[in-house]
XYZ file of C-alpha atoms in Angstrom:
638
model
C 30.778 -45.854 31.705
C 30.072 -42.558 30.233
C 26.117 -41.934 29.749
C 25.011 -39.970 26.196
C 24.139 -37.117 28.328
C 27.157 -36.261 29.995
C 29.012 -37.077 26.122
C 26.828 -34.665 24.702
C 27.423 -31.724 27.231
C 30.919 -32.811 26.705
C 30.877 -32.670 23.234
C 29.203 -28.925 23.471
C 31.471 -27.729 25.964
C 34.919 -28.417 23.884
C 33.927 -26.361 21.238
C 34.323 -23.236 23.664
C 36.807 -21.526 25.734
C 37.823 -21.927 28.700
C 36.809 -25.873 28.319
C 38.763 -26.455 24.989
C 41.971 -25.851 27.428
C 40.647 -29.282 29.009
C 41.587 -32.828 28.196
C 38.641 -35.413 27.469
C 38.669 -36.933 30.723
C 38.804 -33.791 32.779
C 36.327 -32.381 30.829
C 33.890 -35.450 31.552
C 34.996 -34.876 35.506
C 33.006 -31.585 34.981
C 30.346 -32.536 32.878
C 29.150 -35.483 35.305
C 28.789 -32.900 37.762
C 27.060 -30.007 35.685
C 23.537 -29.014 36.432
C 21.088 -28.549 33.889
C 18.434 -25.504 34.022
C 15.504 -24.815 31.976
C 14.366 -20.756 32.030
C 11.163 -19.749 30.596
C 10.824 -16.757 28.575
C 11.662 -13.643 31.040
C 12.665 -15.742 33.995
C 15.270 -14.409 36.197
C 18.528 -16.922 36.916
C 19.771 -14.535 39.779
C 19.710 -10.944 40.211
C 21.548 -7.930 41.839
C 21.904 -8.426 45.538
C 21.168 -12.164 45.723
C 23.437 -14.102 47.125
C 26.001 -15.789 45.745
C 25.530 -19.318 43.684
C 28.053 -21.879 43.888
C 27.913 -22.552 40.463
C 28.870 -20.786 36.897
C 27.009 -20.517 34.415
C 27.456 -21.271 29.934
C 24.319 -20.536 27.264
C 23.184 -24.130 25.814
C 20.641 -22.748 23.705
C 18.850 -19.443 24.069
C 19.997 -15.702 24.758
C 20.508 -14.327 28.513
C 20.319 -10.994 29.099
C 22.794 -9.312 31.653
C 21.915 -5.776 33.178
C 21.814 -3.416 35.688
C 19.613 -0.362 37.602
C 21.156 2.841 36.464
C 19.039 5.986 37.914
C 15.916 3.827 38.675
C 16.035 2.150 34.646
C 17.222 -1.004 33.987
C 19.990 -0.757 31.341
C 21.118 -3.770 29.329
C 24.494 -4.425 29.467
C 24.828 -7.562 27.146
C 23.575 -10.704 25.803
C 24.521 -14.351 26.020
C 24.397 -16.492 23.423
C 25.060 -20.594 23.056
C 28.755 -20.912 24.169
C 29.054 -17.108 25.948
C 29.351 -17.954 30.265
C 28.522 -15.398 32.457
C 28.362 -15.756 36.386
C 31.822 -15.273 37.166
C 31.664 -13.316 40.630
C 31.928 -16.523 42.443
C 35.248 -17.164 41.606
C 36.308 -13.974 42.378
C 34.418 -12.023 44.572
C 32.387 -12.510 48.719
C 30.027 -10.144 47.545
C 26.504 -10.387 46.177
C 25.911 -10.042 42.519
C 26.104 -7.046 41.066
C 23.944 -7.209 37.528
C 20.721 -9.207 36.713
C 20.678 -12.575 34.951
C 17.631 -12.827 32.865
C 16.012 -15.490 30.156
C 15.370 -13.044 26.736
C 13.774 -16.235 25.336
C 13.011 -20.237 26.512
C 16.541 -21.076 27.607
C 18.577 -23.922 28.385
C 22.038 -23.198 30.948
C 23.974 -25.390 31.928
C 25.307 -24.781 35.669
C 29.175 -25.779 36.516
C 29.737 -26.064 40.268
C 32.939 -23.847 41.600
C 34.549 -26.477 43.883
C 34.455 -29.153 40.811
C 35.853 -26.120 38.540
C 38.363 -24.952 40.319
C 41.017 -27.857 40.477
C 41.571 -26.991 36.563
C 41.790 -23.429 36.840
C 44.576 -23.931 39.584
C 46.589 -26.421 37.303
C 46.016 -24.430 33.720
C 47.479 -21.336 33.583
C 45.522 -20.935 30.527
C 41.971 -21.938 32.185
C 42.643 -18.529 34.973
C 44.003 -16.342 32.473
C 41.194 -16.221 30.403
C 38.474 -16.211 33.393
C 40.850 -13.537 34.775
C 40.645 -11.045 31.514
C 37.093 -11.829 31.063
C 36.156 -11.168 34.705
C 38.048 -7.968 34.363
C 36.157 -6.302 31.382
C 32.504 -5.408 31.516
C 31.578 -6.448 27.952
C 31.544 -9.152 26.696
C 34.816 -10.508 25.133
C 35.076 -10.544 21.397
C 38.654 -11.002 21.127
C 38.723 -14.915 21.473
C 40.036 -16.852 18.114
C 36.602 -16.956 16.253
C 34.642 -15.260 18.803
C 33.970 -18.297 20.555
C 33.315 -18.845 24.574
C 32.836 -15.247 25.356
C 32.883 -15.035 28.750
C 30.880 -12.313 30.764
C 31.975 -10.264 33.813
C 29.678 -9.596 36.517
C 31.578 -6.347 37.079
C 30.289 -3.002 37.231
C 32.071 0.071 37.503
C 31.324 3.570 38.962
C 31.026 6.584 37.101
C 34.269 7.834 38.833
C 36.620 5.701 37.909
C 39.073 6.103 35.442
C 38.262 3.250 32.833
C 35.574 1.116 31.810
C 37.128 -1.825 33.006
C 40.055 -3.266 35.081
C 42.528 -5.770 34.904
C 41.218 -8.781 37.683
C 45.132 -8.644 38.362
C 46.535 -8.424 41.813
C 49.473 -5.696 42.577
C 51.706 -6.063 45.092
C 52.909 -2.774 46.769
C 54.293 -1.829 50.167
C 52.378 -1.633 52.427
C 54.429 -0.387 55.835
C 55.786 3.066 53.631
C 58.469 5.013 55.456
C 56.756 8.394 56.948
C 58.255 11.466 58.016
C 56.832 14.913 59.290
C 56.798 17.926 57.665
C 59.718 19.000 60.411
C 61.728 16.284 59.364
C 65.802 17.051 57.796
C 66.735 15.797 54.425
C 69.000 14.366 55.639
C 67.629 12.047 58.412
C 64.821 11.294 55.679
C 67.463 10.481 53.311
C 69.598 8.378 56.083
C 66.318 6.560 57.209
C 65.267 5.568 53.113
C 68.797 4.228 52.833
C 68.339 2.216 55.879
C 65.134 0.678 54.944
C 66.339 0.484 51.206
C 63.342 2.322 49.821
C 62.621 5.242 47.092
C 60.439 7.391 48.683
C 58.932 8.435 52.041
C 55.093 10.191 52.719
C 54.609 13.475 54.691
C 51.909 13.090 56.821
C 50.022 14.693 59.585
C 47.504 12.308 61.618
C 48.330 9.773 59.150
C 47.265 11.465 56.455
C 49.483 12.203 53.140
C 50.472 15.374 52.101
C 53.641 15.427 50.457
C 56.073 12.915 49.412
C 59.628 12.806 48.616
C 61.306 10.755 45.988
C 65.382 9.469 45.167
C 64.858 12.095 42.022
C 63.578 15.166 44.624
C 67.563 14.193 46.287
C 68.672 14.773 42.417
C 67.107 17.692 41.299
C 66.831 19.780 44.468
C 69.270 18.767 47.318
C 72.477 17.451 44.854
C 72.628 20.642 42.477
C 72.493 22.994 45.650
C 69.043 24.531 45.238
C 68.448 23.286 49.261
C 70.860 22.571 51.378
C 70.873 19.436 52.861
C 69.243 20.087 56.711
C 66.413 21.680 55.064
C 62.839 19.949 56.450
C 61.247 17.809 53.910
C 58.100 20.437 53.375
C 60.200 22.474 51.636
C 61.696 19.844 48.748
C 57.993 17.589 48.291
C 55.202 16.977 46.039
C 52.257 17.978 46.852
C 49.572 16.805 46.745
C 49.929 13.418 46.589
C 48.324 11.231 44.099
C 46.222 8.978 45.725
C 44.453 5.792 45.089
C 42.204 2.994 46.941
C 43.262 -0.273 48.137
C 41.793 -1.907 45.331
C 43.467 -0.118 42.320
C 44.136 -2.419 39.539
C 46.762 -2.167 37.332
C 45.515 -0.427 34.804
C 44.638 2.182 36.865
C 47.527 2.946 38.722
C 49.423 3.012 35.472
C 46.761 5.496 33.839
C 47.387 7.611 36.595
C 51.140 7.432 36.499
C 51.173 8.702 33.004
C 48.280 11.096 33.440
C 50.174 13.154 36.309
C 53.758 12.356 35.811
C 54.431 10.655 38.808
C 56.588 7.529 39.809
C 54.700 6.906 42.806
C 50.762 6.757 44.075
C 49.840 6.745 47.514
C 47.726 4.044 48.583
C 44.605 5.132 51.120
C 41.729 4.330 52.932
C 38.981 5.421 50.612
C 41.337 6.553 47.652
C 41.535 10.594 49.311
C 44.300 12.264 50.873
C 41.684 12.305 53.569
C 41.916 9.086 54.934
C 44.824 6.589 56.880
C 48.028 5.922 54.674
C 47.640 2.254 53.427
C 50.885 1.924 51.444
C 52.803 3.133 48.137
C 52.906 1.641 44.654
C 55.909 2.652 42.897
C 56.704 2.599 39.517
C 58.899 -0.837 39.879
C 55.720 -2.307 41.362
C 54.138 -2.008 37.834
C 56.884 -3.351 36.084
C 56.649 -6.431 38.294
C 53.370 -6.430 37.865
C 53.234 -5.673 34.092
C 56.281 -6.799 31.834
C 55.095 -4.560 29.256
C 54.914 -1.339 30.637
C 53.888 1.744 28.522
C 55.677 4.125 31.193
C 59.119 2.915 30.144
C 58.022 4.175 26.136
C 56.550 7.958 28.028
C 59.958 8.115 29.975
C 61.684 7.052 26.527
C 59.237 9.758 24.644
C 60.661 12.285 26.793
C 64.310 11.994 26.416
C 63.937 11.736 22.636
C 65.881 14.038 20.620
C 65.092 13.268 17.189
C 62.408 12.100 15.081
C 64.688 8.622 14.570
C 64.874 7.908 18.428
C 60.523 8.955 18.222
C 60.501 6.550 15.617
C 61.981 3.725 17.606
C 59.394 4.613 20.541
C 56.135 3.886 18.004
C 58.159 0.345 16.734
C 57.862 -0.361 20.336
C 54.468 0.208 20.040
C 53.297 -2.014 17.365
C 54.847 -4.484 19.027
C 52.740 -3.424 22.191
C 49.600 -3.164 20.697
C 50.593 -6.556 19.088
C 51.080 -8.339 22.258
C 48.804 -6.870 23.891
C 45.947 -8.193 21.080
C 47.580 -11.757 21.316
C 47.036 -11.922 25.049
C 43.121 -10.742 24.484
C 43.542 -7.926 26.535
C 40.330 -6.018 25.703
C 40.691 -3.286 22.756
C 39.291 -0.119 24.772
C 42.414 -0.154 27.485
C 44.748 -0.925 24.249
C 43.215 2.086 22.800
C 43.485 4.204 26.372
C 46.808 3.045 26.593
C 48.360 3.623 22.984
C 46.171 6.920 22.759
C 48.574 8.183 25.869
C 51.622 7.127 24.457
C 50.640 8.519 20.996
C 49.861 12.137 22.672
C 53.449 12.181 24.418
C 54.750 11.587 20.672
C 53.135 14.445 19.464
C 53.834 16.875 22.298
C 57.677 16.134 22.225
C 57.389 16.410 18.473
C 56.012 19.477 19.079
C 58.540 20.103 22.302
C 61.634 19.801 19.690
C 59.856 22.111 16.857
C 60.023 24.629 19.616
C 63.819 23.671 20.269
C 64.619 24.851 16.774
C 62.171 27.929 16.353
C 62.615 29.553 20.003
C 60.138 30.361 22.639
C 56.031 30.712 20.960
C 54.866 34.208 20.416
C 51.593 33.494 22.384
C 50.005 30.711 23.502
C 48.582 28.101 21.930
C 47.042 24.454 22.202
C 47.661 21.563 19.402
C 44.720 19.451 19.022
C 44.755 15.971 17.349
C 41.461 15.448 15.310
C 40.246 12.445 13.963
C 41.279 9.248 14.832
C 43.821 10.310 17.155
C 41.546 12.791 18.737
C 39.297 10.209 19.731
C 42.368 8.179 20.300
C 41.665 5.255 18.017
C 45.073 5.355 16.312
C 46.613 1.905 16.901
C 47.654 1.340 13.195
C 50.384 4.016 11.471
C 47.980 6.392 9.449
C 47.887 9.798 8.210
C 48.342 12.409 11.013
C 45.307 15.292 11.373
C 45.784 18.506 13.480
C 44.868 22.124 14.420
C 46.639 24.553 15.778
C 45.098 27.563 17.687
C 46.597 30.596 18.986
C 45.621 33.006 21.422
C 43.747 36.199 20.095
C 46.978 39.205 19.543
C 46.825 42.801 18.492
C 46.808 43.274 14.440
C 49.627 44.594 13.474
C 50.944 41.474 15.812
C 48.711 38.513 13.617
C 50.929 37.889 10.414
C 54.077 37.542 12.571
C 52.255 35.100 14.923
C 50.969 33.377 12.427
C 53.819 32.606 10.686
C 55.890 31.455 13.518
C 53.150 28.899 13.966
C 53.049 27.582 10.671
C 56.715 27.104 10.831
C 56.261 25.261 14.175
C 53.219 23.063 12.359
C 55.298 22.370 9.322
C 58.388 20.989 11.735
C 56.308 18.952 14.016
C 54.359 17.668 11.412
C 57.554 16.774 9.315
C 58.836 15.281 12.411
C 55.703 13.069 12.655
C 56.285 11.779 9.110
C 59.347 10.425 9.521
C 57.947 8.781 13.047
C 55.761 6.699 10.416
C 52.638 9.000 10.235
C 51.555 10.054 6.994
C 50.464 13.518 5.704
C 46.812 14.183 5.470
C 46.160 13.547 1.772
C 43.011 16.068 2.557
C 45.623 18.638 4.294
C 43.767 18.676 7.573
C 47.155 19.454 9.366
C 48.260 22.088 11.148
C 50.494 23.272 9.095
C 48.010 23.993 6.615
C 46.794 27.743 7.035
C 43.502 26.988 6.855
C 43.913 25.125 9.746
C 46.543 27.500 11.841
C 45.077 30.551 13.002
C 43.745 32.370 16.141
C 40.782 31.347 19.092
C 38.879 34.372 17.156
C 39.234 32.887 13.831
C 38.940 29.082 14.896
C 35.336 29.756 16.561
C 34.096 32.274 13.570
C 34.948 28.809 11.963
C 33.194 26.302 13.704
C 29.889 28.863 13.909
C 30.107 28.744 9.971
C 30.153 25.048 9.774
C 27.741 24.871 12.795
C 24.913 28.016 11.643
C 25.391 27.435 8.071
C 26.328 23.648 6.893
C 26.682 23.489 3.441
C 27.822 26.555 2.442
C 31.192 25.954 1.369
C 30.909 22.216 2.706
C 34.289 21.077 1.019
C 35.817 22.794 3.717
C 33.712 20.879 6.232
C 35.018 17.691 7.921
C 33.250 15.791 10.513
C 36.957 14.898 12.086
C 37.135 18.585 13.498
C 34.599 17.667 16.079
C 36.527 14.747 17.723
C 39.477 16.593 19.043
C 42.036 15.944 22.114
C 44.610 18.510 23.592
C 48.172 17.411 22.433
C 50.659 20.237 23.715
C 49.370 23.662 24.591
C 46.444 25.456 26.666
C 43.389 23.640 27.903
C 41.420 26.783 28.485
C 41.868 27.037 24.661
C 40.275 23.848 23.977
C 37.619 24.842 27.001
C 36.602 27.653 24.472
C 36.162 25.226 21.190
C 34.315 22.631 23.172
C 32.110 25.691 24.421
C 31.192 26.862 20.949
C 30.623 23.382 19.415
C 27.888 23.386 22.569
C 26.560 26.282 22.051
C 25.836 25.982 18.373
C 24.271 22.413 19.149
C 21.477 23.587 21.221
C 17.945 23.739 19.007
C 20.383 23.356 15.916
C 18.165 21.215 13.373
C 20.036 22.222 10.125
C 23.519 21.623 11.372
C 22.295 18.026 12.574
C 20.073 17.722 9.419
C 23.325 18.207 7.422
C 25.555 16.112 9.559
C 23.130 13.108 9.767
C 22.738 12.886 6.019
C 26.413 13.026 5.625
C 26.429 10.181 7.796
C 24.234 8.411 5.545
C 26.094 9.451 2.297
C 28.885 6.098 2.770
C 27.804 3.549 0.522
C 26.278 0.196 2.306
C 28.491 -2.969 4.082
C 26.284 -5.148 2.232
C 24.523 -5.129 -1.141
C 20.704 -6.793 -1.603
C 21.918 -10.238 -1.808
C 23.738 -9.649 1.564
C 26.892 -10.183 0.449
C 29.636 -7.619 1.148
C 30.068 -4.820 -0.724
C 34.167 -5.565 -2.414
C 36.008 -3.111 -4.371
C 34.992 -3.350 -8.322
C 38.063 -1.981 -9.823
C 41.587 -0.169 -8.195
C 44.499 -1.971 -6.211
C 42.250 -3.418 -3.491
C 39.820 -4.698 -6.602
C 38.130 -7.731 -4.714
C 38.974 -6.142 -1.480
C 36.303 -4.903 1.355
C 36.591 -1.595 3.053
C 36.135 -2.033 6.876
C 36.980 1.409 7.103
C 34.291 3.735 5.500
C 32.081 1.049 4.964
C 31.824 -0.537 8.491
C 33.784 1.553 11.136
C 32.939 5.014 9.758
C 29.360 4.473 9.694
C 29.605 3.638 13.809
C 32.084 6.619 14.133
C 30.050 9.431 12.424
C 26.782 7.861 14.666
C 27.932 8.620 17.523
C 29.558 11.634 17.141
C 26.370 12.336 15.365
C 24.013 11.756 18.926
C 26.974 12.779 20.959
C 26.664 16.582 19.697
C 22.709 16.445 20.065
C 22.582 15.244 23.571
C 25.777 17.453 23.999
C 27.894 14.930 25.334
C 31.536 16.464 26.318
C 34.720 14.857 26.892
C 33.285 12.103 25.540
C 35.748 11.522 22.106
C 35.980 7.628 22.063
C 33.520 5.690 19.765
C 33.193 3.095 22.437
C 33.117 4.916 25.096
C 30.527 7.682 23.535
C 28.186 4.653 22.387
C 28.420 3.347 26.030
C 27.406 6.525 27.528
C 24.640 7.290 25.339
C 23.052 3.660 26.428
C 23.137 5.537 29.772
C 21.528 9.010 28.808
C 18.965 7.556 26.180
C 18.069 4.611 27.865
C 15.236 3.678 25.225
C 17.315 2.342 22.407
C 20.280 1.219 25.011
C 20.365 -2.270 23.672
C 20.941 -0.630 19.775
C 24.009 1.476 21.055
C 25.360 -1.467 23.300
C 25.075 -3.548 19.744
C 27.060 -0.624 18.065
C 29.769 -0.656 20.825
C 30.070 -4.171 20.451
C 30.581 -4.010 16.730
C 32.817 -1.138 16.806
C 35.728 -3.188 18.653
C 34.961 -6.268 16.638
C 35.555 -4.357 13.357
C 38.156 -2.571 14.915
C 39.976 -5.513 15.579
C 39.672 -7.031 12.439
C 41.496 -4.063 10.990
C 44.100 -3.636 13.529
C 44.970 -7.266 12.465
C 44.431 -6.614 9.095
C 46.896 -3.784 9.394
C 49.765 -4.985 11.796
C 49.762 -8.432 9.186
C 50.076 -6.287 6.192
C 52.125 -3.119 7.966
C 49.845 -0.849 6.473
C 46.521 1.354 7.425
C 44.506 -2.207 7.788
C 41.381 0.194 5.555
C 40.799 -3.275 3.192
C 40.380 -7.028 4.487
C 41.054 -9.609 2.069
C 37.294 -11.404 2.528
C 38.594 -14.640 0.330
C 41.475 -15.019 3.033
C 38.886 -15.209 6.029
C 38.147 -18.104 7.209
C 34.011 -19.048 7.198
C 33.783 -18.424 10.683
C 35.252 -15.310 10.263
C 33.425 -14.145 7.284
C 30.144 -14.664 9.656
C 31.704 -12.890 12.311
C 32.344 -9.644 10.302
C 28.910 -9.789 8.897
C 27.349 -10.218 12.434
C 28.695 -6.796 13.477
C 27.719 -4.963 10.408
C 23.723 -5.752 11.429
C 23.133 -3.235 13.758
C 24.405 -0.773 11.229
C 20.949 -0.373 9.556
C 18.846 0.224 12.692
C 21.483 2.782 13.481
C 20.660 4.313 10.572
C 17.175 4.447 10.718
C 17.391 5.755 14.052
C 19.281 8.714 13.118
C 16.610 8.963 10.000
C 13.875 9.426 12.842
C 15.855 11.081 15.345
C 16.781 14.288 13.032
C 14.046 14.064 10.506
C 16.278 14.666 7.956
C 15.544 16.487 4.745
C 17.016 19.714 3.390
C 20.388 17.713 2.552
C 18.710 14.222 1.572
């Protein structure tokens, strides 16, 4: 017979995820084992370094704050509401816990023991794979169908890693690698991969890597006759190798891929090329390990020879990013990821302007601004760059300069017919206002810098979120110099820039309702875009600039990091983060339904849940605001 208690916890539990995946009678098997325990205000459930518990953990009623010791202060991470579970090491993990569990308020949690838990994650695929992508991320998950049963990873990540988060996903590599001297023949190499039926084999010296050689070093060096076949395999390899830890997660090792070109990654002691070979992941490891694989669009990127094969490469995409929201993988890696591929479309649509014009005049760089510049661009909209060209002699400019329009005007015509539309505001680069030389682009950004609002319609806040697209870093080195230099004891640049900030017009009107279009095609319509994401955007660009935060372009990422360096208001920017990717998402959806830029939400069309949802992440939107009010005590531009 099934007590009231146990029906009740039942009852509670179905509601969320991972326990809705559960029949009734399973989900009773649990509850008759749960634990029930009451926290007082401030009490501490576990913290970092304790052991182990041998139990999970889900909210009942309450908030639970997770959070960890970052250079001797304790930085909140997240909170955990009724519904959110948190805990998760256990399942995962030997090692002690890494964060700090503690009660906010009075607090009711309900404990689930592992061993009773852990039949039902063996037999429901659908049970691990959402304690697998919630382990993996270290925020909380907001991507569940009406927000419902976030989970909470007890992850934490080092500042030197490549993302904010991982995939929990195991990769499968090999891990006895064929390995050769450096005095080694091409052609007993070659013999010896046949033999063993690999693609590659390491150079080492005292087990150590420090070249390898691939099937495509055979094709490119040894087949067309640059080497001749007995020459030793020092003389035909990369080097150095790319090298990664034991413990690289998917994600990683296909960052990396893409990031250095590479088809394989050496696997190491430590992650160094100092350390004892421990295997190599090749590029067919990921595939395995990965069905969709954003390499295969890069490699397909790079062979395209027209705007109409580009064009096929972005359908891919959507249908990427698509997936990719369906399966609730979390939105920052689906940015990291599509931001990559997005880059390698504009770089070979700048590679095949340069096909049809000849060889550049000088150098240059192509930066993306805007969205794609902080590489936010999931949905097809309007395309924003800047081109700058190395300083030349005078009578040399007007030459230069026109040869670089041309090449704007063909890459950015190539881009349009990808599915990117033209700036309606012209911030492209091949407008000449925004094509012109390193001398002329930083005389620029010290106008808009030393004296804001003097000709301000020529001022955009976009031209500060930039990212290389095709070009010279040391250019961009130079911008990102200026922009730091003109930052420092700069109160009427950041007294301008804060009140334009302020100038969108509010979510929400008095009554707290949202704020729809009066009149217009999207009459009745709301506009997540400069009414709820822009505001977040142009905030923390806003405190990035003043704390002088570089390489740093990403709205999440940039509201994550300032938690870090201005640990008093950590919890507000951890809010904003959080409400960034939840309004995000709602008009990545928006847009991929409707197969356009996503900028209005039909609010009639959302369900009530919904409707609360979108309001919850607009709240932290006015402490924001009056932080930025104190911050940069604005006034000259009010």
């Amino acid at each position: 017979m099934i007590n009231s208690i146990t029906e009740n916890i039942a009852n509670f539990l179905k509601e969320y995820a991972p326990f809705n995946y559960l029949n009734y009678d399973e989900l009773i098997q649990v509850t008759n084992s749960i634990g029930v325990v009451n926290l007082d205000k401030h009490k501490v459930l576990f913290q970092i370094n304790d052991k182990l518990h041998d139990s999970f953990y889900v909210v009942a009623s309450g908030v639970i704050n997770l959070s960890v010791v970052a250079d001797s202060e304790e930085t909140l991470l997240n909170k955990c509401y009724p519904g959110d579970v948190f805990g998760l090491r256990p399942f995962f993990a030997k090692n002690n816990y890494m964060m700090t569990a503690k009660a906010r308020e009075e607090s009711l949690i309900y404990a689930i023991p592992i061993d009773i838990f852990k039949p039902f994650v063996a037999k429901n695929p659908q049970v691990l794979d959402f304690l697998l992508e919630s382990f993996a991320t270290n925020t909380r998950n907001p991507y569940d169908k009406e927000n419902r049963g976030k989970l909470i990873t007890d992850n934490v990540y080092t500042d030197n890693q490549t993302t904010e988060f991982q995939y929990f996903q195991s990769l499968t590599y090999n891990k006895t690698p064929l390995k050769v001297s450096k005095t080694y023949s091409v052609k007993d190499t070659a013999q010896l991969m046949t033999e063993n039926l690999i693609d590659s084999a390491l150079i080492i010296e005292q087990n150590q890597p420090v070249g390898i050689i691939t099937d495509t070093d055979f094709r490119t060096k040894i087949a067309n006759g640059r080497f001749p076949i007995s020459t030793t395999v020092d003389k035909i390899m990369s080097s150095p190798v790319i090298t990664v830890p034991e413990n690289v997660s998917v994600a990683e090792a296909q960052l990396l891929l893409l990031k250095y070109n590479v088809s394989h990654l050496c696997v190491t002691a430590d992650g160094s090329d100092k350390t004892d070979v421990r295997g190599v992941i090749s590029e067919h490891d990921l595939i395995v390990a990965q069905a969709n694989n954003p390499g295969v669009l890069i490699k397909e990127i790079k062979r395209a020879l027209s705007a109409k094969e580009l064009k096929l490469v972005r359908e891919k995409l959507t249908d990427l990013i698509q997936t990719s929201i369906s399966k609730n993988i979390p939105l920052p890696h689906i940015y990291t990821i599509t931001g990559e591929i997005i880059t390698a479309i504009i770089k070979r649509a700048v590679e095949l302007a340069i096909l049809d014009l000849g060889s550049p005049p000088a150098r240059f760089a192509w930066l993306s601004i805007g969205s794609q510049g902080r590489k936010e661009q999931l949905l097809l909209t309007d395309q924003d760059s800047i081109l700058v060209f190395e300083d030349v002699a005078p009578e040399k400019y007007r030459d230069v300069k026109d040869y670089f329009l041309k090449l704007g005007k063909r890459t950015t015509s190539v881009l349009e017919k990808v599915g990117y539309p033209y700036c309606p505001n012209g911030h492209m680069a091949s407008n000449m206002l925004w094509c012109k030389s390193l001398s002329d682009w930083i005389k620029q950004y010290d106008n808009w810098m030393k004296t804001p609002g003097e000709n301000s319609n020529n001022i955009a806040s976009i031209f500060f979120d930039y990212e290389i697209a095709f070009g010279e870093t040391k250019i961009e080195d130079t911008i990102a110099d200026v922009i730091s230099k003109n930052s420092k004891s700069n109160a009427l640049f950041f007294d301008y820039l804060g009140n334009d900030t302020l100038r969108k017009n509010p979510a929400l009107n008095f009554f707290k309702k949202f704020n729809i279009e009066e009149e217009g095609n999207n009459k009745g319509k709301f506009d997540v875009k400069n009414k709820a994401i822009m505001p977040l955007v142009d905030g923390a660009r806003l405190f990035s600039i003043s704390l002088n935060l570089r390489g740093i372009n990403n709205t999440y990422s940039r509201f994550k990091q300032l938690a870090l360096v201005d640990p008093k208001f950590s919890e507000l920017y951890l809010n904003c983060a959080d409400a960034f990717l939840i309004l995000s998402k709602f008009r990545t959806l928006e847009g991929l339904k409707n197969d356009n830029s996503g900028d209005y939400i039909a609010i009639d069309e959302l369900t009530k849940v919904e409707k609360e949802r979108l309001k919850n992440a607009l709240l932290p939107m006015k402490e924001l605001e009056d932080l930025i009010k104190d911050k940069f005590q604005l006034t000259q531009f009010s």
